mmCIF file of C-alpha atoms and ligand atoms in Angstrom:
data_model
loop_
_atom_site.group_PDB
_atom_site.id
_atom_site.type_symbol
_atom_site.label_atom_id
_atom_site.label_comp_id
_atom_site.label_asym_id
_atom_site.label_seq_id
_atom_site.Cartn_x
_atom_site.Cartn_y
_atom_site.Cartn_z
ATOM 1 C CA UNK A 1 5.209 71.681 126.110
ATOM 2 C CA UNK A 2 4.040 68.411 124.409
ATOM 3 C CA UNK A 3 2.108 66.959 121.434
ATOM 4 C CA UNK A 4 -0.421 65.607 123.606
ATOM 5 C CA UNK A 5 -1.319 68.957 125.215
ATOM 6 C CA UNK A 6 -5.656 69.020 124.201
ATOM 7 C CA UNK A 7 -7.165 72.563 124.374
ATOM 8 C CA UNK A 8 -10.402 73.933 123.532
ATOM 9 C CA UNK A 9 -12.862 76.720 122.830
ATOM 10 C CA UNK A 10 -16.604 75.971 124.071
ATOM 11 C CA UNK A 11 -19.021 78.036 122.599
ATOM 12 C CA UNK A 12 -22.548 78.152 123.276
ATOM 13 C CA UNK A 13 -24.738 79.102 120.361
ATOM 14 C CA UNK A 14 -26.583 81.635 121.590
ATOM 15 C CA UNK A 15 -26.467 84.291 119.100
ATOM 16 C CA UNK A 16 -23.514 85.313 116.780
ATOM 17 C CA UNK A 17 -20.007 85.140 117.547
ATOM 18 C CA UNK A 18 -18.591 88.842 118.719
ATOM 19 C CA UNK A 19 -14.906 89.966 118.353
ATOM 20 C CA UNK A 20 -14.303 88.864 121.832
ATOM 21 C CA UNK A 21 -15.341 85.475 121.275
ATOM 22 C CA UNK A 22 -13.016 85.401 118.414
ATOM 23 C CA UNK A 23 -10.183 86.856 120.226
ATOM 24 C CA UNK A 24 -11.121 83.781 123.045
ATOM 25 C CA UNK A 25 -11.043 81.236 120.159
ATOM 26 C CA UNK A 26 -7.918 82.295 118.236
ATOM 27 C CA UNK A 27 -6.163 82.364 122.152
ATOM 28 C CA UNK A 28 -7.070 78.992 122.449
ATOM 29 C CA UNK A 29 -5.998 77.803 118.754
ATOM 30 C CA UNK A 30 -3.224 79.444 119.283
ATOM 31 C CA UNK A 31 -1.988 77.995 122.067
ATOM 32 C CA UNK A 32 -2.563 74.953 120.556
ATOM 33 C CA UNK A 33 -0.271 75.593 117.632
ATOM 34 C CA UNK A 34 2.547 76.565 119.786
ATOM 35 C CA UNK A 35 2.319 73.806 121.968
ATOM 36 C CA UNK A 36 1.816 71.452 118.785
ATOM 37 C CA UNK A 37 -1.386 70.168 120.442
ATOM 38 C CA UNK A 38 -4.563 69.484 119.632
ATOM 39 C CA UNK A 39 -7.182 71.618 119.264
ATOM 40 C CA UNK A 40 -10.979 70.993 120.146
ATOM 41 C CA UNK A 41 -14.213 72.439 119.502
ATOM 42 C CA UNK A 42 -17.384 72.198 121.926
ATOM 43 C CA UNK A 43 -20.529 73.495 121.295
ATOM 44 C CA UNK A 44 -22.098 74.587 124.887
ATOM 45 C CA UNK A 45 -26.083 73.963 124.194
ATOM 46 C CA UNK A 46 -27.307 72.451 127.301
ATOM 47 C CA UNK A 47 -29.421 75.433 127.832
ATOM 48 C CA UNK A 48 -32.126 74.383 125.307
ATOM 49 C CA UNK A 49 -34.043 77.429 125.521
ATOM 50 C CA UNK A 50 -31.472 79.667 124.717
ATOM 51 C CA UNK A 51 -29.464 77.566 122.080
ATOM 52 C CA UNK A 52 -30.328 77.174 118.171
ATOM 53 C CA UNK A 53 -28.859 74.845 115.629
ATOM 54 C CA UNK A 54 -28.897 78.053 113.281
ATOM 55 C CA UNK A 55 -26.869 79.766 115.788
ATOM 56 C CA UNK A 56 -24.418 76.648 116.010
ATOM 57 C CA UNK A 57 -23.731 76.585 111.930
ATOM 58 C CA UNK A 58 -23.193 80.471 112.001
ATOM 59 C CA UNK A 59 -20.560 79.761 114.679
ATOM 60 C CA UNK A 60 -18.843 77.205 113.005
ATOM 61 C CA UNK A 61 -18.573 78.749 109.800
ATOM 62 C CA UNK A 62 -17.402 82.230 111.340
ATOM 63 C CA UNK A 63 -14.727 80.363 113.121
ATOM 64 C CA UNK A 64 -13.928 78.653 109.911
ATOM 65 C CA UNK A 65 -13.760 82.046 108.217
ATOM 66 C CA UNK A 66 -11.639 83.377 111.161
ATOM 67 C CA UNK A 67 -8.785 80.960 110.120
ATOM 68 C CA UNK A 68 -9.357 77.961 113.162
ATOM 69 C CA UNK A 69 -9.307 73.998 112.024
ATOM 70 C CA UNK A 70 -10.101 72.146 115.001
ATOM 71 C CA UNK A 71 -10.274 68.138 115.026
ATOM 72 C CA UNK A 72 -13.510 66.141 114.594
ATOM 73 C CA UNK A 73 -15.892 65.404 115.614
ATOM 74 C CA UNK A 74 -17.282 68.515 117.477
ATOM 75 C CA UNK A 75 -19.053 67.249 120.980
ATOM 76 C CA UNK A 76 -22.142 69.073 121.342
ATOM 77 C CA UNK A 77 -23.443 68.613 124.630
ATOM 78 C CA UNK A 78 -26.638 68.156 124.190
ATOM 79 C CA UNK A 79 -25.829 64.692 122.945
ATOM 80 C CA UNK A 80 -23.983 63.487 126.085
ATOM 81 C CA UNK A 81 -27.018 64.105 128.623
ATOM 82 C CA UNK A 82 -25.943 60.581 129.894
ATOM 83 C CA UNK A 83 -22.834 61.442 130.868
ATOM 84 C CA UNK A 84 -24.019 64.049 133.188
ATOM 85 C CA UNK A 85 -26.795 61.756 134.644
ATOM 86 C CA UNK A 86 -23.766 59.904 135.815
ATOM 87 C CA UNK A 87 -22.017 62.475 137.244
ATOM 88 C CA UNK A 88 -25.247 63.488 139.016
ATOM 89 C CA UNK A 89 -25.760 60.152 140.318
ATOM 90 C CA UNK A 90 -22.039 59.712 141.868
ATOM 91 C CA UNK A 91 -22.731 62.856 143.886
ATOM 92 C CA UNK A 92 -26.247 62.056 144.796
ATOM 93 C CA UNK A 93 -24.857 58.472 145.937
ATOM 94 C CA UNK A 94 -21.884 60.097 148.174
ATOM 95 C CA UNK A 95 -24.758 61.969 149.738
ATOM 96 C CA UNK A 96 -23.185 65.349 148.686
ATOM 97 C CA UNK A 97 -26.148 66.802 146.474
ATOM 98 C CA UNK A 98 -30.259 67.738 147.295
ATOM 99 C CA UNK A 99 -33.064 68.704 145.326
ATOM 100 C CA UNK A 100 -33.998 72.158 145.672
ATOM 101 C CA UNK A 101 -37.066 73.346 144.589
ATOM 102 C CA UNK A 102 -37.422 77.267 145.438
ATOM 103 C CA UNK A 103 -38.008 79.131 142.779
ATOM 104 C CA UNK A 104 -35.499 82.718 142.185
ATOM 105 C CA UNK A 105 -38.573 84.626 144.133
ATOM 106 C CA UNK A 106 -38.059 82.433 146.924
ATOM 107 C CA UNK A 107 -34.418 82.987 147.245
ATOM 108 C CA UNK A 108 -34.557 86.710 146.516
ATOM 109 C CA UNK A 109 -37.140 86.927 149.449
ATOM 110 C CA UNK A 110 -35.192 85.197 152.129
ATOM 111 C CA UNK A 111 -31.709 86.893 151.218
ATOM 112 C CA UNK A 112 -33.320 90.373 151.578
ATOM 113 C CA UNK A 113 -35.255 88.780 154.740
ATOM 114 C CA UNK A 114 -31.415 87.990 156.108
ATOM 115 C CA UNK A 115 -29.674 89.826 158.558
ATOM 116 C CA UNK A 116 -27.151 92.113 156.854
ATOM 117 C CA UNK A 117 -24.388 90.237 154.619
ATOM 118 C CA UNK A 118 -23.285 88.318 157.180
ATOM 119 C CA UNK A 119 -19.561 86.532 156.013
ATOM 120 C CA UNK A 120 -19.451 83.696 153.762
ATOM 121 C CA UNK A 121 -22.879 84.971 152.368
ATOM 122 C CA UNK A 122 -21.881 86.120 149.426
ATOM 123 C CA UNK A 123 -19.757 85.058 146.115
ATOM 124 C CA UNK A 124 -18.217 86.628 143.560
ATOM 125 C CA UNK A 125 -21.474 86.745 141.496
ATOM 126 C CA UNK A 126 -23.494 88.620 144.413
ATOM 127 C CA UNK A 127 -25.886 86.949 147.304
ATOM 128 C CA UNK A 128 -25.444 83.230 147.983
ATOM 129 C CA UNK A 129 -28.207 80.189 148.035
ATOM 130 C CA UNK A 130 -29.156 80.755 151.387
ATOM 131 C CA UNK A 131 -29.953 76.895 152.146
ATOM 132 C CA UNK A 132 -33.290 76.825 152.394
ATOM 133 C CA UNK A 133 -34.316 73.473 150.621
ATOM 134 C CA UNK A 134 -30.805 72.184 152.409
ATOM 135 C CA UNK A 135 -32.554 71.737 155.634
ATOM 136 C CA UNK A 136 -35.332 70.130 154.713
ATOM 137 C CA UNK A 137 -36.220 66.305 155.803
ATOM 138 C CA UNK A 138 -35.628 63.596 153.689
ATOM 139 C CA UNK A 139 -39.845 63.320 154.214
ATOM 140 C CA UNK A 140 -40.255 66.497 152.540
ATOM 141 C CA UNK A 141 -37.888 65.933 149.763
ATOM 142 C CA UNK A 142 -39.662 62.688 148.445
ATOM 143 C CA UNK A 143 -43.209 64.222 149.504
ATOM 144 C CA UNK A 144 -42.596 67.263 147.459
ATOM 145 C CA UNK A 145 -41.098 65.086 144.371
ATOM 146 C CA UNK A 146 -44.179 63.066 144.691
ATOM 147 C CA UNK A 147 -46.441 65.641 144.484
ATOM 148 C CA UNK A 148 -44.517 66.647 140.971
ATOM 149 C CA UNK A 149 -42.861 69.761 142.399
ATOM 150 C CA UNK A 150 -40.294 70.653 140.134
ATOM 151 C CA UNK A 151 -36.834 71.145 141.474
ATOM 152 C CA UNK A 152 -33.264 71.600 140.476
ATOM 153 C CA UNK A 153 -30.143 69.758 142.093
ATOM 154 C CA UNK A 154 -27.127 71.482 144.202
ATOM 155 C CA UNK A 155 -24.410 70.609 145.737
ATOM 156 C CA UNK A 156 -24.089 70.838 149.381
ATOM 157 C CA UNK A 157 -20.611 72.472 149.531
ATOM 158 C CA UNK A 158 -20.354 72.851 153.078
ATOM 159 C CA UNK A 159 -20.180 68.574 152.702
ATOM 160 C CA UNK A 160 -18.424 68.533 149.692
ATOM 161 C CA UNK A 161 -15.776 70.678 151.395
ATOM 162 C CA UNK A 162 -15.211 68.686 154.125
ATOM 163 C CA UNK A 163 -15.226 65.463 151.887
ATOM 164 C CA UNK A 164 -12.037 66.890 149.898
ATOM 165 C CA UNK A 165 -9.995 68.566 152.800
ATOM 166 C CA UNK A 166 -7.903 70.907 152.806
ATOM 167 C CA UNK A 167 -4.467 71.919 150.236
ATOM 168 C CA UNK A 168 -6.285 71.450 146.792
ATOM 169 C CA UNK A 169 -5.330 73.669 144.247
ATOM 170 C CA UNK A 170 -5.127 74.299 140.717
ATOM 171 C CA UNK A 171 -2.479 76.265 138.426
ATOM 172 C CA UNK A 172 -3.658 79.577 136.279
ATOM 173 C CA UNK A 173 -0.899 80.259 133.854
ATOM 174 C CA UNK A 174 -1.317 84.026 134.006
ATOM 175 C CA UNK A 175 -1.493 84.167 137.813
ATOM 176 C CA UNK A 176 -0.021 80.949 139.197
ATOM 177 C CA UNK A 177 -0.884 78.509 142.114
ATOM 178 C CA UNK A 178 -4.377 78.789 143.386
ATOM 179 C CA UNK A 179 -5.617 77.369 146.522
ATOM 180 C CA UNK A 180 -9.283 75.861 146.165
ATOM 181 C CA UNK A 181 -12.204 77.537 147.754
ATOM 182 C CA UNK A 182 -14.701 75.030 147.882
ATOM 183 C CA UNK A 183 -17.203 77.751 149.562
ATOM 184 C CA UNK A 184 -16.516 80.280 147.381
ATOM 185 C CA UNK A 185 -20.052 79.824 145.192
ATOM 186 C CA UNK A 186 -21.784 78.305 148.153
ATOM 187 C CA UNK A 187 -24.348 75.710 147.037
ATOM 188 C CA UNK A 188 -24.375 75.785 143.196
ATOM 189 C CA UNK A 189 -26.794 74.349 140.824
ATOM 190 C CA UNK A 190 -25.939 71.291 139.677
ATOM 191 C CA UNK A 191 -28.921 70.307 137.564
ATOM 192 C CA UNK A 192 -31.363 72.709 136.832
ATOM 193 C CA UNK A 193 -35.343 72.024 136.806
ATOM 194 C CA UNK A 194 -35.116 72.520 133.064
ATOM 195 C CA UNK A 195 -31.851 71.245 132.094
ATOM 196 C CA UNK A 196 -30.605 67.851 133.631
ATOM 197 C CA UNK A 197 -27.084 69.796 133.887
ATOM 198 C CA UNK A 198 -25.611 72.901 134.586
ATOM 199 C CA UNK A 199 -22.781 74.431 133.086
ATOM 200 C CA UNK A 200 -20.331 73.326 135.945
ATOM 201 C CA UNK A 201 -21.180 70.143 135.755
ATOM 202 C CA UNK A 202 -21.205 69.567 132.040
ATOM 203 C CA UNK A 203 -17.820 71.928 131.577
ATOM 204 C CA UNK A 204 -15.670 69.783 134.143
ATOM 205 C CA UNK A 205 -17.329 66.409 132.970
ATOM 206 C CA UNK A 206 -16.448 67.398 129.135
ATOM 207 C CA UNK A 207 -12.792 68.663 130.048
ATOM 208 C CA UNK A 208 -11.966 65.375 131.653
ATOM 209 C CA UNK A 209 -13.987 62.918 128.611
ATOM 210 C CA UNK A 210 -12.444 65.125 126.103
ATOM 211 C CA UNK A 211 -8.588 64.864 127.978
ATOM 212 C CA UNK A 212 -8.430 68.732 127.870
ATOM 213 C CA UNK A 213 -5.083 69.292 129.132
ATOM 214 C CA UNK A 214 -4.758 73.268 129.394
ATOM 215 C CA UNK A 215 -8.417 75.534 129.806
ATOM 216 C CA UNK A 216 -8.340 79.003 127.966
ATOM 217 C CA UNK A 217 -11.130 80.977 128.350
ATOM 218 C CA UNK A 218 -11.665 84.432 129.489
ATOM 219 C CA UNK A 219 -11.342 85.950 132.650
ATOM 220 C CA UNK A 220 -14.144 86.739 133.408
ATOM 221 C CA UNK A 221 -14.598 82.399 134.219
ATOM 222 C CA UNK A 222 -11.459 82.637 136.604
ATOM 223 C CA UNK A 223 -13.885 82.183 139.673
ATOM 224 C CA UNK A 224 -15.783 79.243 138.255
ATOM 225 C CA UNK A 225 -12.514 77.298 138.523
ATOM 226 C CA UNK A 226 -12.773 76.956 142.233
ATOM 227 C CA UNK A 227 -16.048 75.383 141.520
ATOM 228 C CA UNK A 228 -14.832 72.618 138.258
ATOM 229 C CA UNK A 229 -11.796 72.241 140.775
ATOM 230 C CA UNK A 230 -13.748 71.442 143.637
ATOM 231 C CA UNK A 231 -15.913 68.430 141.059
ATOM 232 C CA UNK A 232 -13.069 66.989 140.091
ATOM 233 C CA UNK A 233 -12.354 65.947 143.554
ATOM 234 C CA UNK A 234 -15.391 64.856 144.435
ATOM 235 C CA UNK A 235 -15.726 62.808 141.076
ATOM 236 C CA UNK A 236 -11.939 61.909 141.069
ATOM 237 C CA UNK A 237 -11.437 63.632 137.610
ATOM 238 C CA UNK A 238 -8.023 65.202 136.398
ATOM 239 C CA UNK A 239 -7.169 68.785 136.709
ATOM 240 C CA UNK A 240 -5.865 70.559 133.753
ATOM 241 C CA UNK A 241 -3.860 73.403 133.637
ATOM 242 C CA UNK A 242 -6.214 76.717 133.354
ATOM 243 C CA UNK A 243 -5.224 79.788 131.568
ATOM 244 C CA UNK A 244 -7.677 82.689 131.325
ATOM 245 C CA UNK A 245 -7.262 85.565 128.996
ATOM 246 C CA UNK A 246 -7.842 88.785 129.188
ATOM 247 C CA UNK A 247 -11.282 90.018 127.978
ATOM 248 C CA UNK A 248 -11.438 92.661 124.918
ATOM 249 C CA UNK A 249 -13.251 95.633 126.041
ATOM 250 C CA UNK A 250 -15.396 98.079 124.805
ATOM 251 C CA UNK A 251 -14.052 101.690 124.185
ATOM 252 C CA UNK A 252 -16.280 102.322 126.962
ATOM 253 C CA UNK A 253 -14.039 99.803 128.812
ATOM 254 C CA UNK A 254 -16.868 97.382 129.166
ATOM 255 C CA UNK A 255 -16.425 94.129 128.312
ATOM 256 C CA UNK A 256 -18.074 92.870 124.783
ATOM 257 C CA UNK A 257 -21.360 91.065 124.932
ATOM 258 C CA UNK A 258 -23.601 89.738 122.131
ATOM 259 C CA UNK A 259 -26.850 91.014 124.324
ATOM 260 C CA UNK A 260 -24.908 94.461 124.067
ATOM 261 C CA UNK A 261 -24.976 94.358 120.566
ATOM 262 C CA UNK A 262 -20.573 94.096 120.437
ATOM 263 C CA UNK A 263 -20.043 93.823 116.680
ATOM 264 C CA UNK A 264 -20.151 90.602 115.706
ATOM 265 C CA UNK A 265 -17.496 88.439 113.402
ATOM 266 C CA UNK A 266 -20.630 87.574 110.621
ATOM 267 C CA UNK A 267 -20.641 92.008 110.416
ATOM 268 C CA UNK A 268 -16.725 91.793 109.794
ATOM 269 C CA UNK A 269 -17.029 89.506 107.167
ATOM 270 C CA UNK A 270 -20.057 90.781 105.274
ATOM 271 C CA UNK A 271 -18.497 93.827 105.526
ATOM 272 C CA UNK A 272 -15.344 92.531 103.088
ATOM 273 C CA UNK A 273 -12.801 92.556 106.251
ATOM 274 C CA UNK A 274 -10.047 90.060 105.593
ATOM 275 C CA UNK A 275 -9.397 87.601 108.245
ATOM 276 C CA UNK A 276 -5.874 87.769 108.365
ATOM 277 C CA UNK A 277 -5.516 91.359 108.949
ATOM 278 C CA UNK A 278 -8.224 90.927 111.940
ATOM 279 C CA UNK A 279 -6.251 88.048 112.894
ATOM 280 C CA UNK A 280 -3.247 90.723 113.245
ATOM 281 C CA UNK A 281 -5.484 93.115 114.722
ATOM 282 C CA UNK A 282 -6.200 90.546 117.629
ATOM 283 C CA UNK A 283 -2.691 90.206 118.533
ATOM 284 C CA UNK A 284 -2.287 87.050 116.246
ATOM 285 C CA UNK A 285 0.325 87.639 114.325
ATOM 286 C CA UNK A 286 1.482 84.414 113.031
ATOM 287 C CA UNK A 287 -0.469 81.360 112.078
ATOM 288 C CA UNK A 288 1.748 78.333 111.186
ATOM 289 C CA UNK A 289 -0.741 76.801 109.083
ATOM 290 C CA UNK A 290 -2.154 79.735 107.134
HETATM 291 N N1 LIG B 301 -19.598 78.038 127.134
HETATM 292 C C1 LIG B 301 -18.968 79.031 127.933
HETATM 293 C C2 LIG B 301 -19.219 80.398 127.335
HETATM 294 O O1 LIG B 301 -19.579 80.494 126.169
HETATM 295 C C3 LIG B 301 -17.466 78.834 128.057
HETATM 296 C C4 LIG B 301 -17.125 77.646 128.820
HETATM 297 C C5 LIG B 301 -15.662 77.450 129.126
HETATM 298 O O2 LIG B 301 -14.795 77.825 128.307
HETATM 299 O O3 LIG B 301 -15.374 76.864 130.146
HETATM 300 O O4 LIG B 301 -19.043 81.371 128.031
#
């Protein structure tokens, strides 16, 4: 426990705020008070096709309403594109990134044109990159950017694995010591053709620049961690501590989702409900502030 503990919630504004995504931000704020930390906002809108400044106001004002104060200013990603150009450019000089420029048909054709799942094929979000674009020549590469072909970035992680070594690890405060797998999401985008970042890249850049020094989020991000663990290596960042909540569910037992239509915390509050109770509901009994 210390004063200078730094957490965070990182929302992106894609569409209104569910129950689940207050139950993630009150964790967070939470565990802030207790620790008599600081507490951080960041809004996630990198993906500029997705994300709306209506969206982002919403948020903040349904966070406001939910009882959370966080400290000023609010980063918003979108206004740090240089600091993942940098990022980019570290691992692009170590020789530990390529451009890639298949398109999802591409992929999708040469995984089902792969011999059955052979090991270390796939991750824990299905089929991995298969490496096509990582064996082409250097030749190609520039021909292909010359000729305007659009292209994303990845990182080779077969490299990048044997650039860190073995015995890294990071701590989850709900399930302990966990040893790195650098392979785990293969070759992950980096950069994509649209988006000069990805959401690995910008989350573990932002945790370090904002001196986040415990992660809550749900669960359902443990797996990224190997992947913001393995970038802080290779960009000789500082590991937090990581602590990843259990998600609300559904009384389906699904997990809430805005594209699912989970109710959503504007709903609650049009509908007259009284934060504090919710706040109870949620398993957040006491707020020192309130
Ligand atoms: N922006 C991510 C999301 O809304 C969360 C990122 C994080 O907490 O690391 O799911």
């Amino acid at each position: 426990m210390s004063p200078t503990d730094i957490l965070r919630f990182a929302p992106s504004p894609t569409g209104p705020l569910h129950l689940g995504n207050g139950f993630s931000a009150l964790y967070s704020f939470a565990a802030a008070q207790r620790l008599g930390g600081r507490f951080l906002l960041r809004v996630e809108d990198i993906d500029q096709t997705r994300c709306r400044p209506e969206h982002e106001a919403a948020m903040l004002a349904d966070l406001a309403w939910l009882g959370l104060r966080w400290q000023e200013p609010v980063r918003r990603q979108s206004e740090h594109l240089a600091d993942y150009a940098k990022a980019l450019a570290t691992l692009a000089d170590a020789g530990l990134s390529y451009p890639c420029f298949c398109t999802r048909k591409e992929i999708a054709r040469e995984i089902a044109a792969a011999p059955a799942a052979p090991h270390g094929t796939h991750g824990p979000d299905g089929a991995l990159y298969p490496g096509i674009c990582r064996r082409l020549s250097s030749g190609e590469r520039e021909d292909r950017i010359a000729a305007g072909a659009a292209y994303a970035i990845r990182l080779d992680s077969g490299l990048a694995a044997g650039r860190v070594g073995p015995g890294l690890h990071w701590h989850d405060q709900q399930l302990g010591r966990q040893a790195l797998r650098p392979g785990l999401h293969g070759d992950v985008v980096l950069a994509r053709k649209d988006t000069p970042t990805s959401y690995h890249l910008a989350v573990t850049v932002d945790d370090a620049l904002q001196g986040i020094t415990i992660v809550t989020r749900g669960a359902d991000l443990f797996e990224a961690t190997h992947v913001h663990r393995l970038l802080q290596a290779l960009l000789g960042l500082p590991t937090p501590g990581y602590d990843h909540h259990r998600l609300l569910l559904d009384d389906k037992g699904a997990r809430l989702a805005k594209r699912h239509g989970a109710v959503s915390l504007a709903q609650l509050r049009d509908e007259g409900r009284d934060p504090a109770e919710l706040r109870r509901t949620l398993g957040f009994e006491r707020m020192p502030y309130a």
